[in-house]
CSV table of C-alpha atoms and ligand atoms in Angstrom, one decimal:
chain,number,residue,atom,x,y,z
A,1,MET,CA,-39.8,-33.2,-59.9
A,2,ALA,CA,-43.0,-32.3,-61.7
A,3,ASP,CA,-43.5,-32.1,-65.4
A,4,ILE,CA,-46.3,-29.7,-66.2
A,5,GLU,CA,-48.0,-29.7,-69.6
A,6,VAL,CA,-48.8,-26.1,-70.5
A,7,GLY,CA,-49.7,-25.7,-74.2
A,8,ARG,CA,-50.4,-22.0,-74.0
A,9,ASN,CA,-49.8,-19.3,-76.7
A,10,ILE,CA,-47.2,-16.9,-75.4
A,11,LEU,CA,-49.1,-14.0,-76.9
A,12,GLU,CA,-52.5,-15.3,-75.5
A,13,ALA,CA,-53.1,-12.1,-73.5
A,14,ASN,CA,-52.7,-10.0,-76.6
A,15,GLN,CA,-54.8,-12.5,-78.6
A,16,SER,CA,-57.7,-12.5,-76.2
A,17,MET,CA,-57.8,-8.7,-76.2
A,18,ALA,CA,-57.8,-8.7,-80.0
A,19,ASP,CA,-60.6,-11.2,-80.0
A,20,GLN,CA,-62.7,-9.0,-77.8
A,21,PHE,CA,-62.0,-5.9,-79.9
A,22,ARG,CA,-63.0,-7.9,-83.0
A,23,GLN,CA,-66.3,-9.0,-81.5
A,24,ARG,CA,-67.0,-5.4,-80.5
A,25,PHE,CA,-66.1,-4.0,-83.9
A,26,ALA,CA,-68.3,-6.6,-85.6
A,27,ALA,CA,-71.2,-5.9,-83.3
A,28,GLN,CA,-71.0,-2.2,-84.0
A,29,GLY,CA,-70.5,-2.7,-87.8
A,30,ILE,CA,-67.1,-1.2,-87.9
A,31,LYS,CA,-64.5,-2.4,-90.4
A,32,VAL,CA,-60.9,-2.2,-89.2
A,33,LEU,CA,-57.6,-2.0,-91.1
A,34,ASN,CA,-54.1,-2.4,-89.7
A,35,LEU,CA,-51.7,-0.4,-91.9
A,36,ILE,CA,-48.1,-1.8,-91.8
A,37,SER,CA,-44.9,-0.8,-93.5
A,38,SER,CA,-41.3,0.1,-92.9
A,39,PRO,CA,-40.7,3.7,-91.7
A,40,GLY,CA,-41.4,6.2,-94.3
A,41,ALA,CA,-43.0,4.0,-96.9
A,42,GLY,CA,-46.0,6.3,-96.9
A,43,LYS,CA,-48.6,5.1,-94.5
A,44,THR,CA,-49.7,8.6,-93.3
A,45,SER,CA,-49.6,9.9,-96.9
A,46,VAL,CA,-51.9,7.0,-98.0
A,47,LEU,CA,-54.2,7.9,-95.1
A,48,GLU,CA,-54.3,11.6,-96.0
A,49,LYS,CA,-55.0,10.9,-99.7
A,50,THR,CA,-57.5,8.2,-99.0
A,51,LEU,CA,-59.5,10.2,-96.4
A,52,THR,CA,-59.5,13.3,-98.6
A,53,ARG,CA,-60.7,11.3,-101.6
A,54,LEU,CA,-63.4,9.6,-99.5
A,55,GLY,CA,-64.6,13.2,-98.8
A,56,GLY,CA,-66.7,12.1,-95.8
A,57,ARG,CA,-68.6,9.4,-97.7
A,58,LEU,CA,-67.5,7.0,-95.0
A,59,ASN,CA,-67.5,7.8,-91.3
A,60,CYS,CA,-63.8,7.2,-90.4
A,61,ALA,CA,-61.5,7.4,-87.5
A,62,VAL,CA,-57.7,6.8,-87.2
A,63,ILE,CA,-55.4,5.4,-84.5
A,64,GLU,CA,-51.8,6.5,-85.1
A,65,GLY,CA,-49.0,4.5,-83.6
A,66,ASP,CA,-45.5,6.1,-83.5
A,67,ILE,CA,-42.6,5.7,-81.2
A,68,GLN,CA,-42.7,9.4,-80.5
A,69,THR,CA,-44.5,12.7,-81.5
A,70,ASP,CA,-48.1,13.3,-82.5
A,71,GLU,CA,-47.2,14.7,-86.0
A,72,ASP,CA,-49.0,11.9,-87.8
A,73,ALA,CA,-52.2,12.3,-85.8
A,74,GLN,CA,-52.1,16.0,-86.6
A,75,ARG,CA,-51.7,15.3,-90.4
A,76,VAL,CA,-54.7,13.0,-90.3
A,77,ALA,CA,-56.8,15.4,-88.1
A,78,ALA,CA,-56.1,18.1,-90.8
A,79,CYS,CA,-58.1,16.0,-93.1
A,80,GLY,CA,-61.1,16.4,-90.8
A,81,VAL,CA,-61.0,12.9,-89.4
A,82,PRO,CA,-60.8,12.1,-85.7
A,83,ALA,CA,-57.3,10.8,-84.9
A,84,VAL,CA,-55.9,9.4,-81.7
A,85,GLN,CA,-52.1,9.3,-81.3
A,86,ILE,CA,-50.4,6.4,-79.4
A,87,GLN,CA,-46.8,7.0,-78.4
A,88,THR,CA,-45.2,3.7,-77.8
A,89,GLN,CA,-42.1,5.1,-76.0
A,90,GLY,CA,-39.8,2.8,-77.9
A,91,ALA,CA,-42.0,-0.3,-78.5
A,92,CYS,CA,-41.6,-1.5,-82.1
A,93,HIS,CA,-45.3,-2.4,-82.6
A,94,LEU,CA,-48.8,-1.7,-81.3
A,95,ASP,CA,-50.4,-4.2,-79.0
A,96,GLY,CA,-53.8,-4.9,-77.4
A,97,PRO,CA,-53.5,-2.7,-74.3
A,98,MET,CA,-52.4,0.3,-76.5
A,99,ILE,CA,-55.4,-0.2,-78.7
A,100,GLY,CA,-57.7,-0.5,-75.7
A,101,GLU,CA,-56.5,2.8,-74.4
A,102,ALA,CA,-56.9,4.5,-77.8
A,103,LEU,CA,-60.5,3.2,-78.2
A,104,GLU,CA,-61.5,4.9,-74.9
A,105,ALA,CA,-60.6,8.2,-76.5
A,106,LEU,CA,-62.6,7.5,-79.6
A,107,ASP,CA,-66.4,7.8,-80.3
A,108,LEU,CA,-67.2,4.5,-82.0
A,109,GLU,CA,-70.9,5.4,-82.4
A,110,GLY,CA,-71.8,5.3,-86.1
A,111,LEU,CA,-68.3,4.6,-87.2
A,112,GLU,CA,-67.9,2.6,-90.4
A,113,LEU,CA,-64.1,2.4,-90.9
A,114,LEU,CA,-61.3,2.5,-88.3
A,115,ILE,CA,-57.8,2.6,-89.7
A,116,ILE,CA,-54.8,1.8,-87.4
A,117,GLU,CA,-51.4,3.1,-88.6
A,118,ASN,CA,-48.9,0.8,-87.0
A,119,VAL,CA,-45.4,1.8,-85.9
A,120,GLY,CA,-43.1,1.9,-89.0
A,121,ASN,CA,-41.6,-1.6,-88.9
A,122,LEU,CA,-41.7,-4.4,-91.5
A,123,VAL,CA,-41.3,-7.2,-89.0
A,124,CYS,CA,-42.7,-6.9,-85.4
A,125,PRO,CA,-46.3,-5.6,-86.0
A,126,VAL,CA,-47.2,-8.7,-87.9
A,127,ASP,CA,-47.1,-10.9,-84.8
A,128,PHE,CA,-49.6,-8.7,-82.8
A,129,ASP,CA,-53.2,-9.1,-83.7
A,130,LEU,CA,-55.1,-5.8,-83.0
A,131,GLY,CA,-58.6,-7.1,-83.8
A,132,GLU,CA,-58.4,-5.9,-87.4
A,133,ASP,CA,-60.4,-7.4,-90.3
A,134,MET,CA,-57.4,-7.0,-92.6
A,135,LYS,CA,-53.8,-6.0,-92.6
A,136,VAL,CA,-52.8,-3.6,-95.4
A,137,ALA,CA,-49.1,-3.6,-96.3
A,138,VAL,CA,-47.5,-0.5,-97.9
A,139,LEU,CA,-44.3,-1.0,-99.8
A,140,SER,CA,-42.5,1.9,-101.5
A,141,VAL,CA,-40.6,1.1,-104.6
A,142,THR,CA,-37.5,2.9,-103.2
A,143,GLU,CA,-37.1,0.1,-100.6
A,144,GLY,CA,-36.2,-2.4,-103.4
A,145,ASP,CA,-38.0,-5.2,-105.2
A,146,ASP,CA,-36.4,-7.8,-102.9
A,147,LYS,CA,-38.3,-6.8,-99.8
A,148,PRO,CA,-41.3,-9.2,-100.0
A,149,ALA,CA,-38.9,-12.1,-100.4
A,150,LYS,CA,-36.8,-10.9,-97.5
A,151,TYR,CA,-39.6,-10.1,-95.1
A,152,PRO,CA,-42.3,-12.6,-96.2
A,153,ALA,CA,-44.4,-12.6,-93.0
A,154,LEU,CA,-46.1,-9.3,-93.7
A,155,PHE,CA,-46.7,-9.9,-97.4
A,156,ARG,CA,-48.1,-13.3,-96.7
A,157,ALA,CA,-50.5,-11.9,-94.0
A,158,ALA,CA,-51.7,-8.8,-95.8
A,159,GLY,CA,-55.0,-8.9,-97.6
A,160,VAL,CA,-54.1,-5.7,-99.6
A,161,LEU,CA,-50.7,-4.5,-100.8
A,162,LEU,CA,-50.2,-0.9,-101.8
A,163,VAL,CA,-47.1,-0.4,-103.8
A,164,ASN,CA,-46.4,3.3,-103.2
A,165,LYS,CA,-44.2,6.0,-104.8
A,166,ILE,CA,-44.4,4.6,-108.3
A,167,ASP,CA,-43.8,8.1,-109.5
A,168,LEU,CA,-40.1,7.4,-108.6
A,169,LEU,CA,-39.8,4.3,-110.8
A,170,PRO,CA,-38.0,6.2,-113.6
A,171,TYR,CA,-35.2,7.1,-111.3
A,172,ILE,CA,-34.4,3.8,-109.6
A,173,ASP,CA,-33.8,0.2,-110.4
A,174,CYS,CA,-36.9,-1.5,-109.1
A,175,ASP,CA,-38.6,-4.3,-110.9
A,176,LEU,CA,-42.3,-3.8,-110.2
A,177,GLU,CA,-43.1,-7.2,-111.7
A,178,ARG,CA,-40.8,-8.9,-109.2
A,179,ILE,CA,-42.7,-7.4,-106.4
A,180,HIS,CA,-46.0,-8.6,-107.9
A,181,ASP,CA,-44.7,-12.1,-108.6
A,182,THR,CA,-43.3,-12.6,-105.1
A,183,CYS,CA,-46.4,-11.4,-103.5
A,184,ARG,CA,-48.6,-13.5,-105.7
A,185,THR,CA,-46.5,-16.5,-104.6
A,186,LEU,CA,-46.8,-15.6,-100.9
A,187,ASN,CA,-50.5,-14.8,-101.0
A,188,PRO,CA,-52.4,-15.5,-104.2
A,189,GLN,CA,-55.6,-13.9,-102.8
A,190,GLN,CA,-53.9,-10.6,-102.1
A,191,LYS,CA,-55.4,-7.4,-103.7
A,192,VAL,CA,-52.6,-5.2,-105.1
A,193,PHE,CA,-52.7,-1.5,-106.1
A,194,ASP,CA,-49.7,0.4,-107.6
A,195,ILE,CA,-50.1,3.9,-106.3
A,196,SER,CA,-48.4,7.3,-106.0
A,197,CYS,CA,-49.4,9.6,-103.3
A,198,ARG,CA,-47.5,12.3,-105.1
A,199,THR,CA,-49.2,12.1,-108.5
A,200,GLY,CA,-52.4,10.4,-107.4
A,201,GLU,CA,-52.0,7.5,-109.8
A,202,GLY,CA,-53.8,4.4,-108.7
A,203,LEU,CA,-55.5,6.1,-105.8
A,204,LYS,CA,-58.9,6.2,-107.5
A,205,GLU,CA,-58.9,2.4,-107.9
A,206,TRP,CA,-57.8,1.8,-104.3
A,207,VAL,CA,-60.3,4.1,-102.8
A,208,ALA,CA,-63.2,2.6,-104.9
A,209,TRP,CA,-62.2,-0.8,-103.7
A,210,LEU,CA,-62.0,0.3,-100.1
A,211,GLU,CA,-65.4,1.9,-100.2
A,212,SER,CA,-67.0,-1.2,-101.6
A,213,TRP,CA,-65.2,-3.4,-99.1
A,214,VAL,CA,-66.4,-1.3,-96.2
A,215,LYS,CA,-70.0,-1.3,-97.5
A,216,GLY,CA,-70.0,-4.9,-98.6
B,1,MET,CA,-36.9,-7.1,-82.1
B,2,HIS,CA,-39.7,-7.5,-79.5
B,3,GLU,CA,-38.2,-10.5,-77.6
B,4,LEU,CA,-38.3,-8.6,-74.3
B,5,SER,CA,-42.1,-8.2,-74.4
B,6,ILE,CA,-42.4,-11.8,-75.5
B,7,ALA,CA,-40.1,-12.9,-72.6
B,8,GLN,CA,-42.4,-10.9,-70.2
B,9,SER,CA,-45.5,-12.6,-71.5
B,10,LEU,CA,-43.7,-16.0,-71.3
B,11,LEU,CA,-42.7,-15.4,-67.7
B,12,GLY,CA,-46.2,-14.4,-66.8
B,13,ILE,CA,-47.5,-17.7,-68.1
B,14,VAL,CA,-44.7,-19.6,-66.3
B,15,LEU,CA,-45.4,-17.9,-63.0
B,16,GLN,CA,-49.2,-18.6,-63.3
B,17,GLU,CA,-48.6,-22.2,-64.0
B,18,ALA,CA,-46.1,-22.5,-61.1
B,19,SER,CA,-48.5,-21.0,-58.6
B,20,ARG,CA,-51.4,-23.0,-59.9
B,21,HIS,CA,-49.5,-26.2,-59.4
B,22,GLY,CA,-47.9,-25.1,-56.1
B,23,VAL,CA,-44.3,-25.5,-57.1
B,24,SER,CA,-41.5,-23.5,-55.6
B,25,ARG,CA,-38.8,-23.8,-58.2
B,26,VAL,CA,-39.1,-24.0,-61.9
B,27,THR,CA,-36.1,-25.8,-63.5
B,28,LYS,CA,-37.0,-25.8,-67.2
B,29,VAL,CA,-39.3,-23.9,-69.5
B,30,ALA,CA,-39.8,-25.6,-72.9
B,31,VAL,CA,-41.2,-23.4,-75.7
B,32,LYS,CA,-41.9,-24.0,-79.4
B,33,ILE,CA,-41.0,-21.2,-81.8
B,34,GLY,CA,-42.0,-21.4,-85.4
B,35,ALA,CA,-39.3,-20.5,-88.0
B,36,LEU,CA,-41.7,-17.9,-89.4
B,37,ALA,CA,-42.5,-16.2,-86.0
B,38,SER,CA,-40.1,-13.2,-86.0
B,39,VAL,CA,-38.5,-14.2,-82.8
B,40,VAL,CA,-34.7,-14.8,-82.5
B,41,PRO,CA,-34.0,-17.7,-80.1
B,42,SER,CA,-30.7,-16.2,-78.7
B,43,SER,CA,-32.4,-12.9,-78.0
B,44,LEU,CA,-35.4,-14.6,-76.4
B,45,THR,CA,-33.0,-16.5,-74.1
B,46,PHE,CA,-31.1,-13.3,-73.2
B,47,SER,CA,-34.4,-11.5,-72.5
B,48,PHE,CA,-35.8,-14.4,-70.5
B,49,ASP,CA,-32.7,-14.5,-68.3
B,50,LEU,CA,-33.2,-10.8,-67.5
B,51,VAL,CA,-36.9,-11.0,-66.6
B,52,LYS,CA,-36.8,-14.2,-64.6
B,53,GLU,CA,-34.5,-12.8,-61.9
B,54,GLY,CA,-36.0,-12.9,-58.4
B,55,THR,CA,-38.9,-15.2,-59.4
B,56,VAL,CA,-39.5,-18.9,-58.8
B,57,ALA,CA,-38.2,-19.3,-62.4
B,58,ALA,CA,-34.9,-17.6,-61.6
B,59,GLU,CA,-32.9,-20.8,-62.2
B,60,ALA,CA,-35.1,-22.1,-65.1
B,61,VAL,CA,-33.4,-23.1,-68.3
B,62,LEU,CA,-35.2,-22.0,-71.4
B,63,GLU,CA,-35.4,-24.8,-74.0
B,64,ILE,CA,-36.4,-23.6,-77.4
B,65,GLU,CA,-37.5,-26.0,-80.0
B,66,GLN,CA,-37.7,-24.4,-83.4
B,67,VAL,CA,-40.5,-25.6,-85.6
B,68,PRO,CA,-39.7,-25.7,-89.3
B,69,ALA,CA,-41.9,-23.9,-91.8
B,70,MET,CA,-43.9,-26.6,-93.6
B,71,GLY,CA,-46.8,-26.5,-96.0
B,72,VAL,CA,-49.4,-28.9,-97.3
B,73,CYS,CA,-50.8,-29.2,-100.8
B,74,HIS,CA,-54.7,-29.2,-100.9
B,75,ALA,CA,-54.6,-31.0,-104.2
B,76,CYS,CA,-52.4,-34.0,-103.5
B,77,ALA,CA,-51.7,-33.7,-99.7
B,78,ALA,CA,-47.9,-33.6,-100.2
B,79,GLU,CA,-45.9,-31.8,-97.5
B,80,MET,CA,-43.2,-29.4,-98.4
B,81,ASP,CA,-40.6,-27.1,-96.9
B,82,MET,CA,-41.9,-23.5,-96.9
B,83,SER,CA,-38.8,-21.7,-95.6
B,84,GLY,CA,-38.2,-20.2,-99.0
B,85,LEU,CA,-40.6,-19.0,-101.6
B,86,VAL,CA,-42.8,-21.8,-102.8
B,87,ALA,CA,-44.9,-20.9,-105.9
B,88,ALA,CA,-46.4,-24.4,-106.5
B,89,CYS,CA,-46.5,-27.8,-105.1
B,90,PRO,CA,-43.2,-29.7,-106.1
B,91,ALA,CA,-45.2,-32.9,-106.3
B,92,CYS,CA,-48.2,-31.9,-108.5
B,93,GLY,CA,-47.8,-28.3,-109.5
B,94,SER,CA,-50.9,-27.1,-107.7
B,95,LYS,CA,-50.8,-23.5,-106.3
B,96,ASP,CA,-53.4,-24.4,-103.7
B,97,ILE,CA,-50.9,-24.8,-100.8
B,98,GLU,CA,-51.3,-23.8,-97.2
B,99,LEU,CA,-48.8,-23.2,-94.3
B,100,SER,CA,-49.2,-26.0,-91.8
B,101,SER,CA,-46.5,-25.1,-89.4
B,102,GLY,CA,-43.9,-22.4,-88.7
B,103,GLN,CA,-45.9,-19.7,-86.9
B,104,GLU,CA,-45.9,-21.4,-83.5
B,105,LEU,CA,-45.2,-19.3,-80.4
B,106,TYR,CA,-46.2,-21.3,-77.4
B,107,VAL,CA,-45.1,-22.7,-74.0
B,108,ASP,CA,-45.1,-26.5,-74.4
B,109,HIS,CA,-44.3,-27.6,-70.8
B,110,ILE,CA,-42.4,-26.7,-67.7
B,111,GLU,CA,-40.4,-28.8,-65.2
B,112,ALA,CA,-40.5,-27.8,-61.6
B,113,GLU,CA,-39.8,-29.0,-58.0
C,1,GTP,N1,-42.2,10.7,-104.3
C,1,GTP,C1,-43.1,10.3,-103.5
C,1,GTP,N2,-43.0,10.5,-102.2
C,1,GTP,C2,-43.9,10.0,-101.3
C,1,GTP,C3,-45.0,9.3,-101.7
C,1,GTP,N3,-45.7,8.9,-100.7
C,1,GTP,C4,-45.1,9.4,-99.6
C,1,GTP,N4,-44.0,10.1,-100.0
C,1,GTP,C5,-43.0,10.8,-99.1
C,1,GTP,O1,-42.4,9.8,-98.2
C,1,GTP,C6,-42.1,10.4,-97.0
C,1,GTP,C7,-42.7,9.5,-95.9
C,1,GTP,O2,-44.1,9.5,-96.0
C,1,GTP,P1,-45.0,9.2,-94.7
C,1,GTP,O3,-46.4,9.2,-95.2
C,1,GTP,O4,-44.7,10.1,-93.6
C,1,GTP,O5,-44.6,7.7,-94.3
C,1,GTP,P2,-45.0,6.8,-93.1
C,1,GTP,O6,-45.0,5.4,-93.6
C,1,GTP,O7,-46.3,7.3,-92.5
C,1,GTP,O8,-43.8,7.1,-92.1
C,1,GTP,P3,-43.7,6.7,-90.5
C,1,GTP,O9,-45.1,6.9,-89.9
C,1,GTP,O10,-42.7,7.6,-90.0
C,1,GTP,O11,-43.3,5.2,-90.5
C,1,GTP,C8,-42.7,11.8,-97.0
C,1,GTP,O12,-41.7,12.7,-97.2
C,1,GTP,C9,-43.7,11.8,-98.1
C,1,GTP,O13,-43.9,13.0,-98.7
C,1,GTP,C10,-45.1,9.0,-103.1
C,1,GTP,O14,-46.0,8.4,-103.6
C,1,GTP,N5,-44.1,9.5,-104.0
C,2,MG,MG1,-46.7,7.8,-90.5
C,3,ZN,ZN1,-49.7,-31.2,-104.7
């Protein structure tokens, strides 16, 4: 009988890859965002609107994670920004090896901002560090104002929260204040923008903040 | 939802430790899982039992210790339960509180022959 002390992080392999990516991004001066939401909250719409509004003022690239299809990468590429699609074949989150592969297909030279759109899922992506500087949560008002309280991990970890689809507020019972209150409790430092990718409301403020964050 | 990939990573670590220590049969694997790590113990056990087949850990029992979500107040050092929403320190009212446990996901020790 032997009792062996281990004390190792179960996700250590992913963590060490993420740490390497983070060092590489920092050395090359690239800021990296990990965009997380439930399916259909509007991650790709946010990317389209953001990249279009940036109008080439920042040198950007996008990594798209989906279980299947390359539709999201095509939508981003149509904005004139290089996009690499990862198809996870069922996996509910992106991980280090997938990012490693995608980075091989990207030209990082001169890049200022890399945005990773994670697989649509409010739970699993939070556990897997990808080497990002910041997680950005997207929550659409149609999902309900109870979601931050029910799925606190993402809203606690995200440095920025984009509350999307606010054009739909008149048609549904969603208390925007409750979303704000819960998220302030979970993460008092979080930056929050209420936006609509349909009407454009709030996008100017978000994009201005993003630009200064990348340059700062 | 991703317990299978967690189970595979876990098995990888167990097999590495087993070969490093030259043991032929792992009988127990003890892990600590924080209440805030989105891992369901019963699913992890189910997945681990699948992936351990045919390895030196085939008969290993997975022992999961759940670590509660706790926080600490920076103003008065009080400790508090963080499993629900905590807006302020129940002792002094400060909002300057930090998670101190609940996000663990690690292999504590293994028993082997
Ligand atoms: N009304 C309204 N619809 C929106 C808004 N933003 C996105 N949508 C719609 O919501 C749907 C989903 O948007 P996507 O951008 O594809 O969402 P996603 O999060 O990238 O989805 P997945 O990648 O599949 O998880 C699309 O039909 C969008 O047109 C908005 O602000 N208002
Ligand atoms: Mg998308
Ligand atoms: Zn206190």
